[in-house]
């Protein structure tokens, strides 16, 4: 089995995320485009994380399960990307440094294998955050 790895997280926009968002945040294309983390293959190997497997990403303010893929753009060892959206928002620190914008980039996370855990939909995450989700796990 794999082990946890500490990484520096940034969130970012992507073409896939933007195109899927036009179809709606409850659309399966949005789920596939945004419920992912992009990691450097060296970090994945070091921590025993398999390509296209689920991982748990934990920050100081939350946790989310996403699918791990090899980075599609520059991502040196020690860095990870989650596309902006509902999944990233589960782990983004609320600090604004007086800018009015949360700290979307440059915050520490722990990433660990979550082979037996499922990714939640955008609706499950949003409703769960405000205590409205009644659909179970």
mmCIF file with all atom_site columns, C-alpha atoms in Angstrom:
data_model
loop_
_atom_site.group_PDB
_atom_site.id
_atom_site.type_symbol
_atom_site.label_atom_id
_atom_site.label_alt_id
_atom_site.label_comp_id
_atom_site.label_asym_id
_atom_site.label_entity_id
_atom_site.label_seq_id
_atom_site.pdbx_PDB_ins_code
_atom_site.Cartn_x
_atom_site.Cartn_y
_atom_site.Cartn_z
_atom_site.occupancy
_atom_site.B_iso_or_equiv
_atom_site.pdbx_formal_charge
_atom_site.auth_seq_id
_atom_site.auth_comp_id
_atom_site.auth_asym_id
_atom_site.auth_atom_id
_atom_site.pdbx_PDB_model_num
ATOM 1   C CA . UNK A 1 1   ? 0.000   0.000  0.000   1.00 0.00 ? 1   UNK A CA 1
ATOM 2   C CA . UNK A 1 2   ? 0.981   3.618  -0.356  1.00 0.00 ? 2   UNK A CA 1
ATOM 3   C CA . UNK A 1 3   ? 1.937   6.275  2.132   1.00 0.00 ? 3   UNK A CA 1
ATOM 4   C CA . UNK A 1 4   ? 1.099   9.927  2.674   1.00 0.00 ? 4   UNK A CA 1
ATOM 5   C CA . UNK A 1 5   ? 3.132   12.658 1.012   1.00 0.00 ? 5   UNK A CA 1
ATOM 6   C CA . UNK A 1 6   ? 3.224   16.364 1.869   1.00 0.00 ? 6   UNK A CA 1
ATOM 7   C CA . UNK A 1 7   ? 2.962   18.663 -1.147  1.00 0.00 ? 7   UNK A CA 1
ATOM 8   C CA . UNK A 1 8   ? 2.485   22.324 -2.006  1.00 0.00 ? 8   UNK A CA 1
ATOM 9   C CA . UNK A 1 9   ? -0.965  22.810 -3.596  1.00 0.00 ? 9   UNK A CA 1
ATOM 10  C CA . UNK A 1 10  ? -2.126  25.254 -6.211  1.00 0.00 ? 10  UNK A CA 1
ATOM 11  C CA . UNK A 1 11  ? -5.529  25.479 -7.838  1.00 0.00 ? 11  UNK A CA 1
ATOM 12  C CA . UNK A 1 12  ? -5.870  26.511 -11.445 1.00 0.00 ? 12  UNK A CA 1
ATOM 13  C CA . UNK A 1 13  ? -8.196  26.951 -14.351 1.00 0.00 ? 13  UNK A CA 1
ATOM 14  C CA . UNK A 1 14  ? -8.051  24.552 -17.297 1.00 0.00 ? 14  UNK A CA 1
ATOM 15  C CA . UNK A 1 15  ? -9.613  24.273 -20.706 1.00 0.00 ? 15  UNK A CA 1
ATOM 16  C CA . UNK A 1 16  ? -11.318 21.031 -19.663 1.00 0.00 ? 16  UNK A CA 1
ATOM 17  C CA . UNK A 1 17  ? -12.774 22.653 -16.541 1.00 0.00 ? 17  UNK A CA 1
ATOM 18  C CA . UNK A 1 18  ? -14.005 25.711 -18.466 1.00 0.00 ? 18  UNK A CA 1
ATOM 19  C CA . UNK A 1 19  ? -15.664 23.668 -21.212 1.00 0.00 ? 19  UNK A CA 1
ATOM 20  C CA . UNK A 1 20  ? -17.311 21.318 -18.714 1.00 0.00 ? 20  UNK A CA 1
ATOM 21  C CA . UNK A 1 21  ? -18.555 24.214 -16.572 1.00 0.00 ? 21  UNK A CA 1
ATOM 22  C CA . UNK A 1 22  ? -20.560 25.462 -19.565 1.00 0.00 ? 22  UNK A CA 1
ATOM 23  C CA . UNK A 1 23  ? -22.576 22.223 -19.361 1.00 0.00 ? 23  UNK A CA 1
ATOM 24  C CA . UNK A 1 24  ? -23.272 22.741 -15.659 1.00 0.00 ? 24  UNK A CA 1
ATOM 25  C CA . UNK A 1 25  ? -21.651 21.766 -12.397 1.00 0.00 ? 25  UNK A CA 1
ATOM 26  C CA . UNK A 1 26  ? -23.856 18.691 -11.997 1.00 0.00 ? 26  UNK A CA 1
ATOM 27  C CA . UNK A 1 27  ? -22.884 17.385 -15.456 1.00 0.00 ? 27  UNK A CA 1
ATOM 28  C CA . UNK A 1 28  ? -20.689 14.230 -15.550 1.00 0.00 ? 28  UNK A CA 1
ATOM 29  C CA . UNK A 1 29  ? -18.145 16.079 -17.728 1.00 0.00 ? 29  UNK A CA 1
ATOM 30  C CA . UNK A 1 30  ? -17.601 18.646 -14.958 1.00 0.00 ? 30  UNK A CA 1
ATOM 31  C CA . UNK A 1 31  ? -17.154 15.842 -12.421 1.00 0.00 ? 31  UNK A CA 1
ATOM 32  C CA . UNK A 1 32  ? -14.476 14.185 -14.573 1.00 0.00 ? 32  UNK A CA 1
ATOM 33  C CA . UNK A 1 33  ? -12.732 17.475 -15.386 1.00 0.00 ? 33  UNK A CA 1
ATOM 34  C CA . UNK A 1 34  ? -12.570 18.856 -11.854 1.00 0.00 ? 34  UNK A CA 1
ATOM 35  C CA . UNK A 1 35  ? -12.562 16.042 -9.289  1.00 0.00 ? 35  UNK A CA 1
ATOM 36  C CA . UNK A 1 36  ? -8.890  15.327 -10.010 1.00 0.00 ? 36  UNK A CA 1
ATOM 37  C CA . UNK A 1 37  ? -5.463  16.155 -8.685  1.00 0.00 ? 37  UNK A CA 1
ATOM 38  C CA . UNK A 1 38  ? -2.510  16.399 -11.031 1.00 0.00 ? 38  UNK A CA 1
ATOM 39  C CA . UNK A 1 39  ? 0.779   15.189 -9.550  1.00 0.00 ? 39  UNK A CA 1
ATOM 40  C CA . UNK A 1 40  ? 4.334   14.689 -10.693 1.00 0.00 ? 40  UNK A CA 1
ATOM 41  C CA . UNK A 1 41  ? 4.857   10.989 -11.526 1.00 0.00 ? 41  UNK A CA 1
ATOM 42  C CA . UNK A 1 42  ? 7.931   10.885 -9.215  1.00 0.00 ? 42  UNK A CA 1
ATOM 43  C CA . UNK A 1 43  ? 5.780   11.960 -6.234  1.00 0.00 ? 43  UNK A CA 1
ATOM 44  C CA . UNK A 1 44  ? 3.153   9.394  -7.164  1.00 0.00 ? 44  UNK A CA 1
ATOM 45  C CA . UNK A 1 45  ? 5.743   6.620  -7.327  1.00 0.00 ? 45  UNK A CA 1
ATOM 46  C CA . UNK A 1 46  ? 7.360   7.717  -4.039  1.00 0.00 ? 46  UNK A CA 1
ATOM 47  C CA . UNK A 1 47  ? 4.029   7.527  -2.212  1.00 0.00 ? 47  UNK A CA 1
ATOM 48  C CA . UNK A 1 48  ? 2.662   4.417  -3.951  1.00 0.00 ? 48  UNK A CA 1
ATOM 49  C CA . UNK A 1 49  ? -0.185  6.261  -5.656  1.00 0.00 ? 49  UNK A CA 1
ATOM 50  C CA . UNK A 1 50  ? -1.355  4.718  -8.919  1.00 0.00 ? 50  UNK A CA 1
ATOM 51  C CA . UNK A 1 51  ? -2.420  6.733  -11.947 1.00 0.00 ? 51  UNK A CA 1
ATOM 52  C CA . UNK A 1 52  ? -6.239  7.123  -12.043 1.00 0.00 ? 52  UNK A CA 1
ATOM 53  C CA . UNK A 1 53  ? -6.681  5.932  -8.442  1.00 0.00 ? 53  UNK A CA 1
ATOM 54  C CA . UNK A 1 54  ? -8.468  7.878  -5.750  1.00 0.00 ? 54  UNK A CA 1
ATOM 55  C CA . UNK A 1 55  ? -6.515  9.849  -3.162  1.00 0.00 ? 55  UNK A CA 1
ATOM 56  C CA . UNK A 1 56  ? -7.450  11.786 -0.062  1.00 0.00 ? 56  UNK A CA 1
ATOM 57  C CA . UNK A 1 57  ? -6.207  15.389 -0.042  1.00 0.00 ? 57  UNK A CA 1
ATOM 58  C CA . UNK A 1 58  ? -6.138  17.037 3.387   1.00 0.00 ? 58  UNK A CA 1
ATOM 59  C CA . UNK A 1 59  ? -5.296  20.635 4.254   1.00 0.00 ? 59  UNK A CA 1
ATOM 60  C CA . UNK A 1 60  ? -5.562  22.614 7.469   1.00 0.00 ? 60  UNK A CA 1
ATOM 61  C CA . UNK A 1 61  ? -9.221  23.323 6.731   1.00 0.00 ? 61  UNK A CA 1
ATOM 62  C CA . UNK A 1 62  ? -10.691 20.280 5.027   1.00 0.00 ? 62  UNK A CA 1
ATOM 63  C CA . UNK A 1 63  ? -10.442 17.045 3.099   1.00 0.00 ? 63  UNK A CA 1
ATOM 64  C CA . UNK A 1 64  ? -11.599 15.781 -0.288  1.00 0.00 ? 64  UNK A CA 1
ATOM 65  C CA . UNK A 1 65  ? -11.262 12.546 -2.257  1.00 0.00 ? 65  UNK A CA 1
ATOM 66  C CA . UNK A 1 66  ? -10.221 13.061 -5.884  1.00 0.00 ? 66  UNK A CA 1
ATOM 67  C CA . UNK A 1 67  ? -8.731  10.995 -8.710  1.00 0.00 ? 67  UNK A CA 1
ATOM 68  C CA . UNK A 1 68  ? -4.968  11.288 -9.198  1.00 0.00 ? 68  UNK A CA 1
ATOM 69  C CA . UNK A 1 69  ? -3.554  11.727 -12.688 1.00 0.00 ? 69  UNK A CA 1
ATOM 70  C CA . UNK A 1 70  ? -0.113  12.502 -14.104 1.00 0.00 ? 70  UNK A CA 1
ATOM 71  C CA . UNK A 1 71  ? 0.260   16.247 -14.484 1.00 0.00 ? 71  UNK A CA 1
ATOM 72  C CA . UNK A 1 72  ? -0.891  17.534 -17.876 1.00 0.00 ? 72  UNK A CA 1
ATOM 73  C CA . UNK A 1 73  ? 1.286   20.633 -17.585 1.00 0.00 ? 73  UNK A CA 1
ATOM 74  C CA . UNK A 1 74  ? 4.458   21.629 -15.759 1.00 0.00 ? 74  UNK A CA 1
ATOM 75  C CA . UNK A 1 75  ? 4.406   20.244 -12.224 1.00 0.00 ? 75  UNK A CA 1
ATOM 76  C CA . UNK A 1 76  ? 7.771   19.756 -10.516 1.00 0.00 ? 76  UNK A CA 1
ATOM 77  C CA . UNK A 1 77  ? 8.191   17.285 -7.639  1.00 0.00 ? 77  UNK A CA 1
ATOM 78  C CA . UNK A 1 78  ? 6.645   18.638 -4.456  1.00 0.00 ? 78  UNK A CA 1
ATOM 79  C CA . UNK A 1 79  ? 3.819   20.500 -6.221  1.00 0.00 ? 79  UNK A CA 1
ATOM 80  C CA . UNK A 1 80  ? 0.269   19.386 -7.036  1.00 0.00 ? 80  UNK A CA 1
ATOM 81  C CA . UNK A 1 81  ? -2.632  20.992 -8.924  1.00 0.00 ? 81  UNK A CA 1
ATOM 82  C CA . UNK A 1 82  ? -6.383  20.697 -8.373  1.00 0.00 ? 82  UNK A CA 1
ATOM 83  C CA . UNK A 1 83  ? -8.557  22.439 -10.946 1.00 0.00 ? 83  UNK A CA 1
ATOM 84  C CA . UNK A 1 84  ? -10.592 25.277 -9.500  1.00 0.00 ? 84  UNK A CA 1
ATOM 85  C CA . UNK A 1 85  ? -14.089 24.304 -8.481  1.00 0.00 ? 85  UNK A CA 1
ATOM 86  C CA . UNK A 1 86  ? -16.072 22.509 -5.830  1.00 0.00 ? 86  UNK A CA 1
ATOM 87  C CA . UNK A 1 87  ? -13.415 19.854 -5.071  1.00 0.00 ? 87  UNK A CA 1
ATOM 88  C CA . UNK A 1 88  ? -10.563 22.355 -4.710  1.00 0.00 ? 88  UNK A CA 1
ATOM 89  C CA . UNK A 1 89  ? -12.738 24.536 -2.502  1.00 0.00 ? 89  UNK A CA 1
ATOM 90  C CA . UNK A 1 90  ? -12.920 21.756 0.090   1.00 0.00 ? 90  UNK A CA 1
ATOM 91  C CA . UNK A 1 91  ? -9.225  22.250 0.901   1.00 0.00 ? 91  UNK A CA 1
ATOM 92  C CA . UNK A 1 92  ? -8.522  25.922 0.033   1.00 0.00 ? 92  UNK A CA 1
ATOM 93  C CA . UNK A 1 93  ? -7.692  27.921 3.179   1.00 0.00 ? 93  UNK A CA 1
ATOM 94  C CA . UNK A 1 94  ? -10.103 30.812 3.758   1.00 0.00 ? 94  UNK A CA 1
ATOM 95  C CA . UNK A 1 95  ? -7.287  33.286 4.467   1.00 0.00 ? 95  UNK A CA 1
ATOM 96  C CA . UNK A 1 96  ? -7.419  36.314 2.196   1.00 0.00 ? 96  UNK A CA 1
ATOM 97  C CA . UNK A 1 97  ? -4.424  38.407 3.346   1.00 0.00 ? 97  UNK A CA 1
ATOM 98  C CA . UNK A 1 98  ? -6.864  41.351 3.131   1.00 0.00 ? 98  UNK A CA 1
ATOM 99  C CA . UNK A 1 99  ? -7.452  40.807 -0.614  1.00 0.00 ? 99  UNK A CA 1
ATOM 100 C CA . UNK A 1 100 ? -10.965 39.384 -0.373  1.00 0.00 ? 100 UNK A CA 1
ATOM 101 C CA . UNK A 1 101 ? -9.843  36.273 -2.295  1.00 0.00 ? 101 UNK A CA 1
ATOM 102 C CA . UNK A 1 102 ? -9.079  32.949 -0.564  1.00 0.00 ? 102 UNK A CA 1
ATOM 103 C CA . UNK A 1 103 ? -5.578  31.491 -0.723  1.00 0.00 ? 103 UNK A CA 1
ATOM 104 C CA . UNK A 1 104 ? -6.025  29.473 -3.935  1.00 0.00 ? 104 UNK A CA 1
ATOM 105 C CA . UNK A 1 105 ? -2.306  28.786 -4.355  1.00 0.00 ? 105 UNK A CA 1
ATOM 106 C CA . UNK A 1 106 ? 0.679   27.919 -2.236  1.00 0.00 ? 106 UNK A CA 1
ATOM 107 C CA . UNK A 1 107 ? -0.739  26.008 0.703   1.00 0.00 ? 107 UNK A CA 1
ATOM 108 C CA . UNK A 1 108 ? 0.403   22.687 2.194   1.00 0.00 ? 108 UNK A CA 1
ATOM 109 C CA . UNK A 1 109 ? -1.594  19.492 1.778   1.00 0.00 ? 109 UNK A CA 1
ATOM 110 C CA . UNK A 1 110 ? -1.142  15.839 2.573   1.00 0.00 ? 110 UNK A CA 1
ATOM 111 C CA . UNK A 1 111 ? -2.024  13.420 -0.221  1.00 0.00 ? 111 UNK A CA 1
ATOM 112 C CA . UNK A 1 112 ? -2.516  9.740  0.522   1.00 0.00 ? 112 UNK A CA 1
ATOM 113 C CA . UNK A 1 113 ? -3.960  6.744  -1.295  1.00 0.00 ? 113 UNK A CA 1
ATOM 114 C CA . UNK A 1 114 ? -7.701  6.250  -0.837  1.00 0.00 ? 114 UNK A CA 1
ATOM 115 C CA . UNK A 1 115 ? -8.203  3.201  -3.034  1.00 0.00 ? 115 UNK A CA 1
ATOM 116 C CA . UNK A 1 116 ? -11.454 2.185  -1.305  1.00 0.00 ? 116 UNK A CA 1
ATOM 117 C CA . UNK A 1 117 ? -13.014 5.647  -1.072  1.00 0.00 ? 117 UNK A CA 1
ATOM 118 C CA . UNK A 1 118 ? -15.311 7.220  -3.658  1.00 0.00 ? 118 UNK A CA 1
ATOM 119 C CA . UNK A 1 119 ? -15.263 10.734 -5.044  1.00 0.00 ? 119 UNK A CA 1
ATOM 120 C CA . UNK A 1 120 ? -18.325 12.762 -4.119  1.00 0.00 ? 120 UNK A CA 1
ATOM 121 C CA . UNK A 1 121 ? -20.325 14.713 -6.679  1.00 0.00 ? 121 UNK A CA 1
ATOM 122 C CA . UNK A 1 122 ? -20.434 18.500 -6.661  1.00 0.00 ? 122 UNK A CA 1
ATOM 123 C CA . UNK A 1 123 ? -23.964 18.353 -5.231  1.00 0.00 ? 123 UNK A CA 1
ATOM 124 C CA . UNK A 1 124 ? -22.905 16.000 -2.431  1.00 0.00 ? 124 UNK A CA 1
ATOM 125 C CA . UNK A 1 125 ? -19.992 18.253 -1.500  1.00 0.00 ? 125 UNK A CA 1
ATOM 126 C CA . UNK A 1 126 ? -21.939 21.510 -1.558  1.00 0.00 ? 126 UNK A CA 1
ATOM 127 C CA . UNK A 1 127 ? -24.952 20.151 0.301   1.00 0.00 ? 127 UNK A CA 1
ATOM 128 C CA . UNK A 1 128 ? -22.676 18.332 2.742   1.00 0.00 ? 128 UNK A CA 1
ATOM 129 C CA . UNK A 1 129 ? -20.814 21.563 3.504   1.00 0.00 ? 129 UNK A CA 1
ATOM 130 C CA . UNK A 1 130 ? -24.019 23.232 4.651   1.00 0.00 ? 130 UNK A CA 1
ATOM 131 C CA . UNK A 1 131 ? -25.546 20.192 6.357   1.00 0.00 ? 131 UNK A CA 1
ATOM 132 C CA . UNK A 1 132 ? -28.224 19.469 3.744   1.00 0.00 ? 132 UNK A CA 1
ATOM 133 C CA . UNK A 1 133 ? -26.923 16.230 2.178   1.00 0.00 ? 133 UNK A CA 1
ATOM 134 C CA . UNK A 1 134 ? -29.220 13.371 3.197   1.00 0.00 ? 134 UNK A CA 1
ATOM 135 C CA . UNK A 1 135 ? -28.000 10.813 0.648   1.00 0.00 ? 135 UNK A CA 1
ATOM 136 C CA . UNK A 1 136 ? -25.524 8.991  2.903   1.00 0.00 ? 136 UNK A CA 1
ATOM 137 C CA . UNK A 1 137 ? -21.836 8.804  2.135   1.00 0.00 ? 137 UNK A CA 1
#
